[in-house]
Short mmCIF file of C-alpha atoms in Angstrom, two decimals:
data_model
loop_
_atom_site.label_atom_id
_atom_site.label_comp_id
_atom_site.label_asym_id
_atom_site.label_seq_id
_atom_site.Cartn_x
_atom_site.Cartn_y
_atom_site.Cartn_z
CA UNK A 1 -73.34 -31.95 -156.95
CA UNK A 2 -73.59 -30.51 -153.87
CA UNK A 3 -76.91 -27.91 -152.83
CA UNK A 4 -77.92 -26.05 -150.21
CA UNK A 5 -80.08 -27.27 -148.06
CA UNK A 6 -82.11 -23.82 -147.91
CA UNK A 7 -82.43 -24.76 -151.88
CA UNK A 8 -84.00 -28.48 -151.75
CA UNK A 9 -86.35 -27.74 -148.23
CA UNK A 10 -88.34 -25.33 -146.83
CA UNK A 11 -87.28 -23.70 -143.55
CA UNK A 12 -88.41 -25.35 -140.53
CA UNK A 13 -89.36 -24.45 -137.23
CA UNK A 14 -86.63 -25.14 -134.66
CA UNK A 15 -89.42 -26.40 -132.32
CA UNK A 16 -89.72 -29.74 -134.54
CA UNK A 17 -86.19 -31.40 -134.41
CA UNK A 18 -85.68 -34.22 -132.49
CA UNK A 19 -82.10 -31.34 -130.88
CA UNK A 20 -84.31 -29.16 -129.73
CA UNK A 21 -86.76 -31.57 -127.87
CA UNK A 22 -83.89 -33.73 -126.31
CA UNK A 23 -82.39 -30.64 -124.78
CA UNK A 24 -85.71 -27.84 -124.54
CA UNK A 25 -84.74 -26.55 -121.34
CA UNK A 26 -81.73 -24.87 -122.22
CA UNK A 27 -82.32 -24.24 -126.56
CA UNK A 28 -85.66 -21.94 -124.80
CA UNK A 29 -83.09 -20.61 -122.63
CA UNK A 30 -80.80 -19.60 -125.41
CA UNK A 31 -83.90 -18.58 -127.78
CA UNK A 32 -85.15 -16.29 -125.48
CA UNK A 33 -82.24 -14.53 -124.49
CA UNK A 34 -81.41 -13.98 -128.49
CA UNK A 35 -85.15 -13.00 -128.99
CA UNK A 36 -84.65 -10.12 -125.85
CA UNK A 37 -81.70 -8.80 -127.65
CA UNK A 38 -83.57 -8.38 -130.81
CA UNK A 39 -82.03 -11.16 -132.80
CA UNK A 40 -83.68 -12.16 -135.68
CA UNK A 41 -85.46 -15.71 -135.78
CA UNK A 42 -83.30 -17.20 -138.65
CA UNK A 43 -80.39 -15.54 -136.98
CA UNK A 44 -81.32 -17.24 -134.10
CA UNK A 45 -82.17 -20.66 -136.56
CA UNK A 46 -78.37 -20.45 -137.85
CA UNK A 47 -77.12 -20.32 -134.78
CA UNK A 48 -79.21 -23.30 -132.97
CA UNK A 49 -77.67 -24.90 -136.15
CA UNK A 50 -74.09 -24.48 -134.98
CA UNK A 51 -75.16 -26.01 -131.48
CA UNK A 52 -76.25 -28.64 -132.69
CA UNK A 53 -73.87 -29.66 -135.55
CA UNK A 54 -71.42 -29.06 -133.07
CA UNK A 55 -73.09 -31.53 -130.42
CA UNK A 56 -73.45 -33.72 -132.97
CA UNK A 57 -69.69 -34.39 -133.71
CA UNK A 58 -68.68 -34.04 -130.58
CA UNK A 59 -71.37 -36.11 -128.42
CA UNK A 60 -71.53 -33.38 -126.06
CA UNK A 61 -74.51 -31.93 -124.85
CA UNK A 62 -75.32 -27.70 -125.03
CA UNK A 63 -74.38 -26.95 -121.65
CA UNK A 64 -71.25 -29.01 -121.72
CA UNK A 65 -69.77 -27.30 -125.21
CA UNK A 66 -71.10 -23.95 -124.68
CA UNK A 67 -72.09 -23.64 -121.08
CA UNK A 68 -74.80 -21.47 -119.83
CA UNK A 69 -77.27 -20.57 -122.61
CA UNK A 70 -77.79 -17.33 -121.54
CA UNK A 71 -74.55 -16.13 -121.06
CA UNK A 72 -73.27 -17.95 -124.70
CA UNK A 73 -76.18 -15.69 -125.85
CA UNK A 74 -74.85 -12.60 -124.66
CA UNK A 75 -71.61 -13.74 -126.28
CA UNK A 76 -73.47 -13.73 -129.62
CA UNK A 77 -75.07 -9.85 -129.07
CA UNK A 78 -73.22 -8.85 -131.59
CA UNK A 79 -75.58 -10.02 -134.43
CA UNK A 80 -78.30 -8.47 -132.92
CA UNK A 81 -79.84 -5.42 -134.72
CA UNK A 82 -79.70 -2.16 -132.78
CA UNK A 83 -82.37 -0.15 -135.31
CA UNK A 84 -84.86 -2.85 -135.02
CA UNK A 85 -87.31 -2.39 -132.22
CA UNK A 86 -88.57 -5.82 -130.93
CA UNK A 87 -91.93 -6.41 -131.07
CA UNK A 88 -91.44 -7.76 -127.66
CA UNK A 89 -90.94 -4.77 -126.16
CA UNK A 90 -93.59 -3.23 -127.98
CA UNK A 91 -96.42 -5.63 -126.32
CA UNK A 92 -94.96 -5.14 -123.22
CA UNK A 93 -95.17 -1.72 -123.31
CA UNK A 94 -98.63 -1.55 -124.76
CA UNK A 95 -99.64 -4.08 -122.19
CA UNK A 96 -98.36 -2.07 -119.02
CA UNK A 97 -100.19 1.08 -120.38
CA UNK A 98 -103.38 -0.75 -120.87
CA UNK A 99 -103.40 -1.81 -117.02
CA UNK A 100 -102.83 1.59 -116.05
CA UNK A 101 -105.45 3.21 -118.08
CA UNK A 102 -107.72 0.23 -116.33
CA UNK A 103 -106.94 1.25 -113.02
CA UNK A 104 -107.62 4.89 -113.54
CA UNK A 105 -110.56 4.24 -115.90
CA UNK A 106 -112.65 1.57 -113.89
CA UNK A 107 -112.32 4.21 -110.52
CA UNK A 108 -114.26 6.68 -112.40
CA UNK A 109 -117.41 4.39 -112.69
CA UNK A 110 -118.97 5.05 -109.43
CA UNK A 111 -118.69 8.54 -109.48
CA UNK A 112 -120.60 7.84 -112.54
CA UNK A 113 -123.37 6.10 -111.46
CA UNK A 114 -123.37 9.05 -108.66
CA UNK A 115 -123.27 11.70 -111.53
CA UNK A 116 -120.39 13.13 -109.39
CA UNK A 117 -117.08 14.27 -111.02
CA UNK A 118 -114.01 12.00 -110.64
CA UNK A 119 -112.26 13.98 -108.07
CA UNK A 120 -108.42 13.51 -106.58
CA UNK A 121 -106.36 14.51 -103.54
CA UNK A 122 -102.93 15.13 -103.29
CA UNK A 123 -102.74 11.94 -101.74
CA UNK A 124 -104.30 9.59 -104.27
CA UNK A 125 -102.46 11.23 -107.07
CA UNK A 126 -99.41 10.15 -105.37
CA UNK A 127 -100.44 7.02 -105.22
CA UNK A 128 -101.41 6.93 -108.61
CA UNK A 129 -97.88 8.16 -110.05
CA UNK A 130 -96.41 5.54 -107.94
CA UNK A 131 -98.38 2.76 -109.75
CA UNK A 132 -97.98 4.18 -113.05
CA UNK A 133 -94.45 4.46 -112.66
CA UNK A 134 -93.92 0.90 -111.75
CA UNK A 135 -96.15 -0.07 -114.57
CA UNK A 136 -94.66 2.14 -117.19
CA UNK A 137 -91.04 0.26 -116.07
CA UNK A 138 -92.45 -3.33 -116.83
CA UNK A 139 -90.61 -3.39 -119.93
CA UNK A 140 -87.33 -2.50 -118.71
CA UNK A 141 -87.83 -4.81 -116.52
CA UNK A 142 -89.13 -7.84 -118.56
CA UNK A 143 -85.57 -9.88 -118.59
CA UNK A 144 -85.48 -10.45 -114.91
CA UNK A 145 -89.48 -11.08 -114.92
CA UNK A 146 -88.88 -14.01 -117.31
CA UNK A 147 -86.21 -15.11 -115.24
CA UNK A 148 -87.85 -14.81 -112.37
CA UNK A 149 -91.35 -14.57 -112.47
CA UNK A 150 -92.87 -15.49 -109.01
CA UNK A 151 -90.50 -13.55 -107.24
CA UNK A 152 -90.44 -10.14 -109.21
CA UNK A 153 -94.09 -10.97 -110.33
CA UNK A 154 -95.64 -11.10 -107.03
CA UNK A 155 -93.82 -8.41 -105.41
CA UNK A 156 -94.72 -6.28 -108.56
CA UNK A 157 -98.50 -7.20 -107.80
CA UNK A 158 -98.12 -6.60 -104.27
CA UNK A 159 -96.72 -3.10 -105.11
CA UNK A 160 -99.74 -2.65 -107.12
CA UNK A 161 -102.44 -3.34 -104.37
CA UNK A 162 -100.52 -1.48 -102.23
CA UNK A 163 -100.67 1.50 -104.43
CA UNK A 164 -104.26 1.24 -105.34
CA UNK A 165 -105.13 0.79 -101.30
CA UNK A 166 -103.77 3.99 -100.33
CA UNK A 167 -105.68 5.65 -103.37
CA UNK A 168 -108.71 4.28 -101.74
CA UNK A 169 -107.70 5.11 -98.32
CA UNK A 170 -106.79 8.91 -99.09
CA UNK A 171 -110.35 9.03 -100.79
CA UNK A 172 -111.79 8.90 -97.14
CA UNK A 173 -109.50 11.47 -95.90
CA UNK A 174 -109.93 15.41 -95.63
CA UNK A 175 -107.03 16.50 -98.00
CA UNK A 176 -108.10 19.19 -100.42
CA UNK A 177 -109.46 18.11 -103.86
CA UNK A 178 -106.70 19.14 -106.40
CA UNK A 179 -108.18 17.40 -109.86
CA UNK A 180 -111.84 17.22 -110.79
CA UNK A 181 -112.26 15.35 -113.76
CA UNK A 182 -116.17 14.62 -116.14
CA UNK A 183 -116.44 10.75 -115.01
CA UNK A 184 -117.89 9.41 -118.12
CA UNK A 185 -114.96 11.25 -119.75
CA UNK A 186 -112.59 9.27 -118.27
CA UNK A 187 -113.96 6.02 -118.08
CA UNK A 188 -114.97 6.28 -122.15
CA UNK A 189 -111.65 7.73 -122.85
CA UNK A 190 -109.64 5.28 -121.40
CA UNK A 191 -112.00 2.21 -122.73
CA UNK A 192 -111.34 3.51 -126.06
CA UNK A 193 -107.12 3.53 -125.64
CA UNK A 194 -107.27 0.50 -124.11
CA UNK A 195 -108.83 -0.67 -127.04
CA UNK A 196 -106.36 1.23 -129.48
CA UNK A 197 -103.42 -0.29 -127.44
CA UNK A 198 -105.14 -3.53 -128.16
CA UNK A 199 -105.17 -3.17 -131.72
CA UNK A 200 -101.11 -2.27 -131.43
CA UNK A 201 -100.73 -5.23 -129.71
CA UNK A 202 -102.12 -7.72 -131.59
CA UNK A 203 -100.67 -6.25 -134.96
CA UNK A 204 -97.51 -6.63 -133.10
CA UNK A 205 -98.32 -10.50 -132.22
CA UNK A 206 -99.34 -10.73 -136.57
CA UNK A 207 -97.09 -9.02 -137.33
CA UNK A 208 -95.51 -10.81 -140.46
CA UNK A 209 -95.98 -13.96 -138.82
CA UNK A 210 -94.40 -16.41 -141.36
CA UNK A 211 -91.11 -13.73 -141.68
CA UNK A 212 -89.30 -14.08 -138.46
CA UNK A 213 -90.00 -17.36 -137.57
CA UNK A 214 -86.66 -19.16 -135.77
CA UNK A 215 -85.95 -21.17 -138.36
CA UNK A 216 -83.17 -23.53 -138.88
CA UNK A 217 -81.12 -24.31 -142.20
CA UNK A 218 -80.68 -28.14 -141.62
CA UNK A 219 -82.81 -30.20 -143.28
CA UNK A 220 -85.85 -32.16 -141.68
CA UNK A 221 -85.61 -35.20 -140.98
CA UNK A 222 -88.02 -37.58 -143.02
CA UNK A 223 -91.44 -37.26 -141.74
CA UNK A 224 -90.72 -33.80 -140.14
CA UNK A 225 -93.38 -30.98 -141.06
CA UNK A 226 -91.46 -27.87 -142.57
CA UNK A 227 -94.64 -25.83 -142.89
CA UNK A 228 -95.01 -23.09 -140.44
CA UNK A 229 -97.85 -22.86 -137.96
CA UNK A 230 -100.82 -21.01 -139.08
CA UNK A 231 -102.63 -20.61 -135.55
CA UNK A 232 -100.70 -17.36 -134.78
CA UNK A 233 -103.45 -14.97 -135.35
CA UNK A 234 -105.76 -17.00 -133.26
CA UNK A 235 -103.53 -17.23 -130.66
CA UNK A 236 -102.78 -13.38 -130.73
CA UNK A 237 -106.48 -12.83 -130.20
CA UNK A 238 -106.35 -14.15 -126.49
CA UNK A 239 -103.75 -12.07 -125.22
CA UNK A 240 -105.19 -8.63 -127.40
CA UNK A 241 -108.68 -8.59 -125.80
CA UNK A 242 -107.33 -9.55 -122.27
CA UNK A 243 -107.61 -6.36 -120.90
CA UNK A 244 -110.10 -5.04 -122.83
CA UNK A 245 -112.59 -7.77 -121.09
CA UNK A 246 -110.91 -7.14 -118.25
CA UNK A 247 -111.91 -3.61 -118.19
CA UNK A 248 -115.38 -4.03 -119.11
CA UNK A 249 -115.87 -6.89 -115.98
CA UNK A 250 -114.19 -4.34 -113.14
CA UNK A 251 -116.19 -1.36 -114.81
CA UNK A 252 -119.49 -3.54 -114.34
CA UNK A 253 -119.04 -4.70 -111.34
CA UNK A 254 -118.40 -1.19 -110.10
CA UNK A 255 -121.64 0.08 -111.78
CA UNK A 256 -123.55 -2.44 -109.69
CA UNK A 257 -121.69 -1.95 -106.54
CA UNK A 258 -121.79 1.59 -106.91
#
């Protein structure tokens, strides 16, 4: 009689066959390019599936049947779900607005100590917008940062000191204060988002952990674990209270160099 093999196993992770480990570089390649364009994981599963079955008849490897992974990905967009907002871009969001509200939040702590008001020029609030902008476009441009992550990465960072130099420059200058803002208002304020941007982000990370797992319909071989992996919520935790520490760290260290 013949079954399913979705009805004598459970699924398994793509990560465990012996496929996916022989060729890793370029099954990543093709899983994360499928994950960008908001593919679902057994989506993604069935499709692995058809790479391999088809290397396995022919003898060929991925990149000689199908080429490059990320452009055979693109070829398969049309699974892809264009309601479903990925949770990737949801993290990556939440993470670029957590920076920002770091930035802005640990430069109101000396005035603090001072029991001055957070005060900005024309100049620093340019400065400002020019950071924020380039933060608040991280997500859109998250592809080529994954592609290319030293390159875009470090010019992004460099950007980013840039930015945050001149604000500290045009703090020594004359130009006319034209924002006065309470100090421990601020830095509070944005301790607390950062914390509720936290909380998004890791119930992104848990989100339904064991539901969209890239999972693939062949069975296991014998001695192959089907069961998923149950460390996702403690993983989730490290990249959740990143900034949150982070914050707190720059925010005492400028209370004591203040």
């Amino acid at each position: 009689m013949n079954r399913s093999p979705s009805s004598q196993t459970l699924p398994q992770e793509i990560w465990g066959r012996p496929f996916v480990k022989a060729h890793e570089e370029w099954c990543g390649d093709f899983v994360l390019e499928l994950r960008l364009r908001d593919v679902p994981g057994p989506v993604i599963g069935e499709r692995l599936a058809e790479v391999e079955g088809h290397c396995a008849e022919t003898g060929e490897s991925p990149s000689e049947a199908f080429g490059n992974p990320t452009e055979y990905a693109a070829r398969l967009d049309q699974d892809s779900d264009p309601d479903r907002i990925s949770g990737v871009w949801v993290v990556a969001t939440a993470g670029a607005a957590q920076v920002l509200a770091m930035l802005i939040g640990t430069s109101a702590v000396p005035a603090w100590v001072h029991d001055e008001p957070l005060t900005y020029n024309l100049g620093q609030i340019l400065c400002f917008g020019l950071v924020s902008l380039l933060l608040l476009s991280l997500p859109l441009l998250l592809r080529p940062m994954l592609r290319h992550p030293f390159v875009l990465g470090g010019s992004l960072v460099t950007v980013v000191l840039l930015g945050a130099g001149g604000a500290a420059l045009s703090d020594r200058s004359d130009l006319p204060t034209i924002a006065q803002l309470p100090a421990p208002l601020v830095a509070v304020g944005l301790f607390l988002t950062v914390l509720a941007l936290a909380w998004v982000e890791y119930r992104e990370l848990t989100r339904n952990p064991g539901g969209d797992l890239v999972t693939s319909p062949l069975d296991a071989r014998p001695g192959q674990s089907t069961a998923p992996d149950r460390r996702g919520r403690r993983a989730a935790l490290l990249p959740s209270c990143l900034i949150p520490a982070a914050y707190l760290a720059f925010a005492t260290l400028g209370w004591l160099l203040a």
